[in-house]
XYZ file of N, CA and C in Angstrom:
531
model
N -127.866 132.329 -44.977
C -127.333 133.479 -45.685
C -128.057 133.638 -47.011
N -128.242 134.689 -47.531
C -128.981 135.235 -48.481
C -127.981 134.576 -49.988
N -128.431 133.840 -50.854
C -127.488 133.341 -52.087
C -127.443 135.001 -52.643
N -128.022 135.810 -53.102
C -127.295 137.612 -53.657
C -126.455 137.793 -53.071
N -126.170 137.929 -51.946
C -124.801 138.647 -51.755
C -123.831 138.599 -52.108
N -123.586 137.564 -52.513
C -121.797 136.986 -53.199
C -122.170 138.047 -54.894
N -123.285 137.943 -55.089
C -123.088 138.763 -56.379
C -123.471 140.432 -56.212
N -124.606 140.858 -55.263
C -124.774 142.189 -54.921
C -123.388 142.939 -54.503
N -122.737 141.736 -53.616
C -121.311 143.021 -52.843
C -120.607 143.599 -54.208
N -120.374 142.469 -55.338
C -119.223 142.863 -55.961
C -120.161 144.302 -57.225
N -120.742 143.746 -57.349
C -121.693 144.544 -58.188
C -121.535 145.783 -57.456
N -122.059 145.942 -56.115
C -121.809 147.226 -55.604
C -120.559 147.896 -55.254
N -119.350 147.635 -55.333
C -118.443 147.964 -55.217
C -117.427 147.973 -56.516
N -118.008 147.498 -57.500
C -117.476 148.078 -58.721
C -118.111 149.615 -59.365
N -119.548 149.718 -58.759
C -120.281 150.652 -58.910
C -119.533 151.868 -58.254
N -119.440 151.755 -56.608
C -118.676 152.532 -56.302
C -117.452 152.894 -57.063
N -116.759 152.121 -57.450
C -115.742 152.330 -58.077
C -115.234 152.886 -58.916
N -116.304 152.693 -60.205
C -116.718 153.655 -61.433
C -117.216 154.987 -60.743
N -117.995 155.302 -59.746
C -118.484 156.142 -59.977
C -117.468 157.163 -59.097
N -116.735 156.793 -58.311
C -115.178 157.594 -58.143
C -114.793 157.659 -59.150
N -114.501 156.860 -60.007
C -113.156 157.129 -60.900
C -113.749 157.778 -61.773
N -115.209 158.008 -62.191
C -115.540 159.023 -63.014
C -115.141 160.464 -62.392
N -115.685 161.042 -61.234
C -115.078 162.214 -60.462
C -114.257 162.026 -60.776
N -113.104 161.235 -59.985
C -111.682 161.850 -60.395
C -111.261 162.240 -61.637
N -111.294 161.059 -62.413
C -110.784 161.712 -64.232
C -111.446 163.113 -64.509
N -112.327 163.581 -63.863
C -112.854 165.063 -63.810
C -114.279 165.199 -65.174
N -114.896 164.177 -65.301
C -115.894 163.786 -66.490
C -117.162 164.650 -65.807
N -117.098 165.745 -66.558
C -118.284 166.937 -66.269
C -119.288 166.328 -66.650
N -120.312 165.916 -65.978
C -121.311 165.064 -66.241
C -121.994 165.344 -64.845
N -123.902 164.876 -64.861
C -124.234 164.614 -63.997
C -124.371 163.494 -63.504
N -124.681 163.406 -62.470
C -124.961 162.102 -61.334
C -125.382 160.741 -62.627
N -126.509 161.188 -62.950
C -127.139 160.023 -63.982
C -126.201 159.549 -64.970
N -125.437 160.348 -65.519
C -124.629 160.020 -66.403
C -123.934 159.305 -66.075
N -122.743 159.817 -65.117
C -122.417 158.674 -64.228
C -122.328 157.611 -63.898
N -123.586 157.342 -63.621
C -123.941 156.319 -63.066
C -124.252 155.358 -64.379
N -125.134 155.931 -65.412
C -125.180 155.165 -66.647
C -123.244 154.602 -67.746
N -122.732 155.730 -67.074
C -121.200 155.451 -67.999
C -120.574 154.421 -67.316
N -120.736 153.852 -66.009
C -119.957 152.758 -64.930
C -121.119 151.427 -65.159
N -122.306 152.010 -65.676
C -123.132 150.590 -66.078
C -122.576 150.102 -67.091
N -122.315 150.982 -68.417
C -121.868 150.351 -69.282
C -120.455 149.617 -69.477
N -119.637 149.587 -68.719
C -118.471 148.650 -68.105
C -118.688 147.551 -67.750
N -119.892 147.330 -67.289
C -120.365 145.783 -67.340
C -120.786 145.194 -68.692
N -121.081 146.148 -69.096
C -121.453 145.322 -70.746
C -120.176 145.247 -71.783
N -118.975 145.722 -71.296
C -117.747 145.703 -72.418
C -118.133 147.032 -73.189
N -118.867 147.885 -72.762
C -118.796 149.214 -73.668
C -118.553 150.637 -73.152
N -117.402 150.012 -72.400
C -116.176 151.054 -71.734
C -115.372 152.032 -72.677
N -115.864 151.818 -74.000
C -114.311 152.734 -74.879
C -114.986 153.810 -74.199
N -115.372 154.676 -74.020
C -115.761 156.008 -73.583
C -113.988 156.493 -72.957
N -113.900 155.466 -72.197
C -112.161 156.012 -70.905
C -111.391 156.009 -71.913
N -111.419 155.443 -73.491
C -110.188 155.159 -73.877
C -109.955 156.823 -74.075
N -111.276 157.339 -74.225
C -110.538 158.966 -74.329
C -110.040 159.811 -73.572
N -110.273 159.084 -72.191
C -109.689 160.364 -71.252
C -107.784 160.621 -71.234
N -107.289 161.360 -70.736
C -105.808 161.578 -70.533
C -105.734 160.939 -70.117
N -105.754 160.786 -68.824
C -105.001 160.021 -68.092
C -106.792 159.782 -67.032
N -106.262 157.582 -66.612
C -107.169 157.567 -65.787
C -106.820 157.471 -64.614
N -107.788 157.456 -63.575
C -107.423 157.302 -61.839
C -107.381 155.807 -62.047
N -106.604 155.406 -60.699
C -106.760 153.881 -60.717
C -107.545 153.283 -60.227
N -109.189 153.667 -59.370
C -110.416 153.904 -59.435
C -111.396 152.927 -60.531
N -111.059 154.314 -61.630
C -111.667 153.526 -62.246
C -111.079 152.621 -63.368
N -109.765 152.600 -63.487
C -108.860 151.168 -64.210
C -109.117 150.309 -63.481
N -109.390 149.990 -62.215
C -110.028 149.098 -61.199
C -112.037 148.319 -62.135
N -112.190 149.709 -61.894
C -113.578 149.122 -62.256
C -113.551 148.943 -63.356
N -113.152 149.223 -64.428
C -112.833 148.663 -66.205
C -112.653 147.022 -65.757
N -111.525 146.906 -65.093
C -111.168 145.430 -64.960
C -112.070 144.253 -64.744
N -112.602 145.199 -63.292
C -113.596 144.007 -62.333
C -114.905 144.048 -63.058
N -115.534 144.931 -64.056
C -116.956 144.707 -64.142
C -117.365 143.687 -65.130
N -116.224 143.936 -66.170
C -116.863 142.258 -66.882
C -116.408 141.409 -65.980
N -115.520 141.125 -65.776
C -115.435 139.829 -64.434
C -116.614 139.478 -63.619
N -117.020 140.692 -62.949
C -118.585 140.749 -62.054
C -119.341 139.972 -62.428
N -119.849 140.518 -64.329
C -120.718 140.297 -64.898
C -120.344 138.687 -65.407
N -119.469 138.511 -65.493
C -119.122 137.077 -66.320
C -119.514 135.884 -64.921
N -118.774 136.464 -63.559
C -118.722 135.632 -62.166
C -120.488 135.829 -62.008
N -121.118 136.318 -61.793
C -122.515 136.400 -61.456
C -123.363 135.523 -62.476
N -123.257 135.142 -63.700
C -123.819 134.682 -64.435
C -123.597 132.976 -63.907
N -122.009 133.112 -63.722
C -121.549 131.195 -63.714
C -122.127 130.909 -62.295
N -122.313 131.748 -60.753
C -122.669 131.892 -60.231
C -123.962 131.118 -60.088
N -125.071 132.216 -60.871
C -126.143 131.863 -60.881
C -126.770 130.388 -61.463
N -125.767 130.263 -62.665
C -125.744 128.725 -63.297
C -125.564 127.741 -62.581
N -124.495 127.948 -61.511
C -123.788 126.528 -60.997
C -125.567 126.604 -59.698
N -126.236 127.381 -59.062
C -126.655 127.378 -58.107
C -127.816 126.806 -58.630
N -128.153 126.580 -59.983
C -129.738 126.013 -60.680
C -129.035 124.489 -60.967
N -128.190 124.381 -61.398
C -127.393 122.827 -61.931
C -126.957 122.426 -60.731
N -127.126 122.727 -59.594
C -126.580 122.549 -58.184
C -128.543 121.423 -58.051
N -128.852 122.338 -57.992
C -130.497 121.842 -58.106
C -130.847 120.888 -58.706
N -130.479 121.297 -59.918
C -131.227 119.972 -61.380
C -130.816 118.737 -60.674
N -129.156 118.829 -60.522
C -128.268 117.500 -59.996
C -129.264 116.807 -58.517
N -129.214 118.020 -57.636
C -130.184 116.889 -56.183
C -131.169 116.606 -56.571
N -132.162 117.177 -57.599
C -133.270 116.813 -58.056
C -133.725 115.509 -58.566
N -132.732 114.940 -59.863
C -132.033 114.141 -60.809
C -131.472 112.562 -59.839
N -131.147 113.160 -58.426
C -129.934 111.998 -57.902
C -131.486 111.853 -56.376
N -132.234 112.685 -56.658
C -133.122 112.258 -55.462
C -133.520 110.843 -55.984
N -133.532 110.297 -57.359
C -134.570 109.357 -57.829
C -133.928 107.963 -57.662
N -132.260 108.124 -56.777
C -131.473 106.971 -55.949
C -131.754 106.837 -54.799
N -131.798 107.837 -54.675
C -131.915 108.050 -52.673
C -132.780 106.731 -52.446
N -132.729 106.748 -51.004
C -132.655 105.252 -50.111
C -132.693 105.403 -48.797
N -134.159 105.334 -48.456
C -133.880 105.633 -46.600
C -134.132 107.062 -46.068
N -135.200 107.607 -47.125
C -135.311 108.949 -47.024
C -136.670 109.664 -46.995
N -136.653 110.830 -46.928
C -138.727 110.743 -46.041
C -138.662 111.871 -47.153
N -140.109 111.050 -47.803
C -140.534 112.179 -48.785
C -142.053 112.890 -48.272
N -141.603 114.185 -48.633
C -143.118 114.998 -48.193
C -143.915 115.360 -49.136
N -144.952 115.609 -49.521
C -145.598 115.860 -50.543
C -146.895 117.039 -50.204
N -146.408 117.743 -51.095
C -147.132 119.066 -50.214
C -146.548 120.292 -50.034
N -146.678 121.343 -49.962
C -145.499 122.231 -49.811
C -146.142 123.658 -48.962
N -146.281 123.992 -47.686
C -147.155 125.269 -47.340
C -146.051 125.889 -45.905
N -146.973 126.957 -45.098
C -146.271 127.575 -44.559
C -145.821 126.575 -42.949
N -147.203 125.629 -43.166
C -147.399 124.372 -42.161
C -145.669 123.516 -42.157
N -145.772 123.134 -43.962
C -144.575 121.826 -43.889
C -143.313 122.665 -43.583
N -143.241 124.230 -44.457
C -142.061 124.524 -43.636
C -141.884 124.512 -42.360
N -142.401 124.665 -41.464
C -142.396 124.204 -39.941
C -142.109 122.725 -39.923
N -142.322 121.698 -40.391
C -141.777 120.435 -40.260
C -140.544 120.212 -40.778
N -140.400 120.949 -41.655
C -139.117 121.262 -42.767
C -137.795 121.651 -41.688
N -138.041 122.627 -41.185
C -136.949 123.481 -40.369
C -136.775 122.433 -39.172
N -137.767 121.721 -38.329
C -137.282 121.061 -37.363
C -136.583 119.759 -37.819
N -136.631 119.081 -39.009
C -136.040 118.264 -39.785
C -134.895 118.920 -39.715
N -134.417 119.700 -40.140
C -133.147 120.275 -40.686
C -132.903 120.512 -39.376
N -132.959 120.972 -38.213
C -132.321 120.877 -36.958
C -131.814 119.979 -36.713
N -132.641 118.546 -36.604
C -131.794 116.994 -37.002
C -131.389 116.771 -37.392
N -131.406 117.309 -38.635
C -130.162 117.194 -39.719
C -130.682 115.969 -40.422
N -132.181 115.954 -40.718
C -132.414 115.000 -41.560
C -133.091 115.951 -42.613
N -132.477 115.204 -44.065
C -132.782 115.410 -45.163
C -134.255 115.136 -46.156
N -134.855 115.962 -46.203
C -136.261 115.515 -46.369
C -136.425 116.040 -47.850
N -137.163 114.824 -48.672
C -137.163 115.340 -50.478
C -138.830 115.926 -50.516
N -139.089 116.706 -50.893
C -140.229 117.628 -51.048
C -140.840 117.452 -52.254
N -141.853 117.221 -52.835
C -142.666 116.900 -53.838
C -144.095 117.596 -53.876
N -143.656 119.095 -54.759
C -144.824 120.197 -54.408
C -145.259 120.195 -55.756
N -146.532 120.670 -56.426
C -147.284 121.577 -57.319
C -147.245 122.752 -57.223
N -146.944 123.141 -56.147
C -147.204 124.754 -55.631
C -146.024 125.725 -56.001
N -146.041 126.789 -56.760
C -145.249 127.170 -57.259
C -144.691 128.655 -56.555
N -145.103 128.444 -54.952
C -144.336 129.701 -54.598
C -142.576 129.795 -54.147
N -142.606 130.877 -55.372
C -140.578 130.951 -55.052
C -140.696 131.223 -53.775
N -141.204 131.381 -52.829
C -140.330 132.156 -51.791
C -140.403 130.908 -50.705
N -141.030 130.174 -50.579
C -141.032 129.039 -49.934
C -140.334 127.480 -50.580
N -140.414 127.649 -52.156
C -139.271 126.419 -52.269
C -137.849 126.763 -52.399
N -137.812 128.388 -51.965
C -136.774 128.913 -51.717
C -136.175 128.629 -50.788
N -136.741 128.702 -49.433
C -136.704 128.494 -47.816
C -136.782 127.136 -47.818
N -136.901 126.604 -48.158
C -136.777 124.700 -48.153
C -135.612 124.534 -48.626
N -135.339 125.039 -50.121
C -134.006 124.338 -50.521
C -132.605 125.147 -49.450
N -132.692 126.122 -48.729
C -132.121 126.983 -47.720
C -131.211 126.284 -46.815
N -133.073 125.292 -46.339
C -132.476 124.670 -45.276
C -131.944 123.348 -45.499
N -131.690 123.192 -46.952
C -130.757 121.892 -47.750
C -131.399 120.808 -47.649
N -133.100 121.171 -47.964
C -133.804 120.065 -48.722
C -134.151 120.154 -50.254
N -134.249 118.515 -50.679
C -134.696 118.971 -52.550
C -135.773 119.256 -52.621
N -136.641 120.262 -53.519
C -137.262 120.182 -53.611
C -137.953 119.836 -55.483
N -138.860 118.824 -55.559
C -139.148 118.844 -57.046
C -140.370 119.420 -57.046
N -140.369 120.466 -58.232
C -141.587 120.939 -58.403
C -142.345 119.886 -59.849
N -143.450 119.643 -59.547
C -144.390 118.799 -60.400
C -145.336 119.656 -60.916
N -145.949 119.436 -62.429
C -147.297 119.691 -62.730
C -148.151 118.746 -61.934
N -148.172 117.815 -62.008
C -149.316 116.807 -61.619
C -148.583 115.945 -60.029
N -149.292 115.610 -59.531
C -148.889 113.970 -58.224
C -149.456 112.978 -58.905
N -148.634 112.477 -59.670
C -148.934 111.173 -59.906
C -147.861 110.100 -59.607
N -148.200 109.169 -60.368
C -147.472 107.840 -59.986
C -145.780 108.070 -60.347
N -145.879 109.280 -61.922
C -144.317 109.283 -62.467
C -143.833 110.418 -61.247
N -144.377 111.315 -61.284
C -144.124 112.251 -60.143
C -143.430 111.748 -58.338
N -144.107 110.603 -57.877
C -143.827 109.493 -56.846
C -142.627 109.123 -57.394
N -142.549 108.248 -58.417
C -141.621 107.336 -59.072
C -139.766 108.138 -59.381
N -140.595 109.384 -59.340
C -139.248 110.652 -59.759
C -138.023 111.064 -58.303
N -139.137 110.436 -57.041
C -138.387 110.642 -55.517
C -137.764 108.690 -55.080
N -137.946 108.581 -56.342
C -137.843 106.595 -55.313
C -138.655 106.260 -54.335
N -139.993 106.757 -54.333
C -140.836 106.264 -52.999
C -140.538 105.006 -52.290
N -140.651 103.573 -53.522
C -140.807 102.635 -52.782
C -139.615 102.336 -51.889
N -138.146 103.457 -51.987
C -137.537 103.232 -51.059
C -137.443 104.204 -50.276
N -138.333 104.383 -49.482
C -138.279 105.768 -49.115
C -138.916 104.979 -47.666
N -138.139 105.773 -46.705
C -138.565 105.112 -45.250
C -139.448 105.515 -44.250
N -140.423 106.738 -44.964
C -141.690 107.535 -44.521
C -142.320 108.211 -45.476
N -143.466 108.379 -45.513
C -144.049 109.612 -46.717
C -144.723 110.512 -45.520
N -144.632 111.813 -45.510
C -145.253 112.421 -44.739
C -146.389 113.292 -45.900
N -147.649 112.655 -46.078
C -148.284 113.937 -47.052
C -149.568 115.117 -46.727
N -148.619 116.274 -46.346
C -149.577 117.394 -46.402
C -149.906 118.702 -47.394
N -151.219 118.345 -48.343
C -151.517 119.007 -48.926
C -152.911 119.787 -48.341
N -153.193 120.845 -48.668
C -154.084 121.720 -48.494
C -155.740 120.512 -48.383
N -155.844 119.334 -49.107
C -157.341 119.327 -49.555
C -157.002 117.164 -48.761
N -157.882 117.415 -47.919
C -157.973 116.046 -47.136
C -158.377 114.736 -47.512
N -158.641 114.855 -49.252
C -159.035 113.572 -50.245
C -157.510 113.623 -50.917
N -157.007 114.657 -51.054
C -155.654 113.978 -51.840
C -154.654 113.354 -50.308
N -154.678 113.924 -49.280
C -153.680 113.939 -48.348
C -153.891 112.042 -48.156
N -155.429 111.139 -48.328
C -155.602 110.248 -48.029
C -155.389 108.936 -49.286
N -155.815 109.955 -50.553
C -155.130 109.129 -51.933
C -153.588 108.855 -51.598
């Protein structure tokens, strides 16, 4: 499952929300406006409604939920990086565990049939593409990203207890260092 959605649905349905309850309260405005007056409800700079007569419950709905949105999407996003730091941090106990070193479109293919087994594999890349240490950590492996492979870099997964190294990197003098 895609990690946005838990924050896109609500986001989009407070949007909807505002942007009914602007129609209804009858706010002669265009579309853009609109749409800019229900943005600013996420930022706490809603007095605009305190002037209307009377509001729909629409958008007293979306007054409510959008700082909430905005406050839930933030802790959201926090807990899902400190979710990380932590397996990252606690890989350097682990015990009995196969570290890979290397990170391409190849290891994800070793990656995914691992995770069919349901074995947990710690990843030790340089390579800095999000969209693949994305798809690794997905399939609920760690992955540490390194400047360098060196010895502290090794030392950061617990190698010497580590019960396989599988290493595929792009260049066939490091794969043998």
């Amino acid at each position: 499952m895609n990690r946005n959605w838990p924050i896109l649905i609500p986001v989009l349905l407070v949007f909807g929300l505002g942007l009914l309850g602007t129609h209804e309260a009858g706010i002669d405005a265009d579309s853009a406006t609109r749409l800019y007056l229900t943005l600013q409800l996420f930022a706490l700079e809603g007095d605009w409604t305190n002037q209307l007569v009377e509001r729909p419950w629409t958008l007293e709905l979306a007054r409510f939920l959008a700082p909430i949105t905005t406050v839930a999407s933030q802790l959201f996003v926090f807990a899902s990086q400190l979710r990380v730091a932590i397996a990252n941090r606690l890989a350097r106990f682990a015990r009995g565990h196969v570290v890979t070193v290397g990170l391409s479109e190849d290891v994800l293919e070793f990656l995914v049939a691992c995770a069919r087994s349901r074995r947990r594999i710690t990843v030790l890349t340089e390579q800095r593409d999000p969209s693949l240490v994305a798809e690794a950590r997905r399939l609920g492996h760690r992955v540490l990203e390194v400047d360098r492979l060196d010895d502290a870099a090794l030392r950061s997964v617990n190698l010497p207890r580590a019960s396989h190294l599988v290493v595929l990197t792009g260049d066939d003098g490091d794969n043998v260092e």
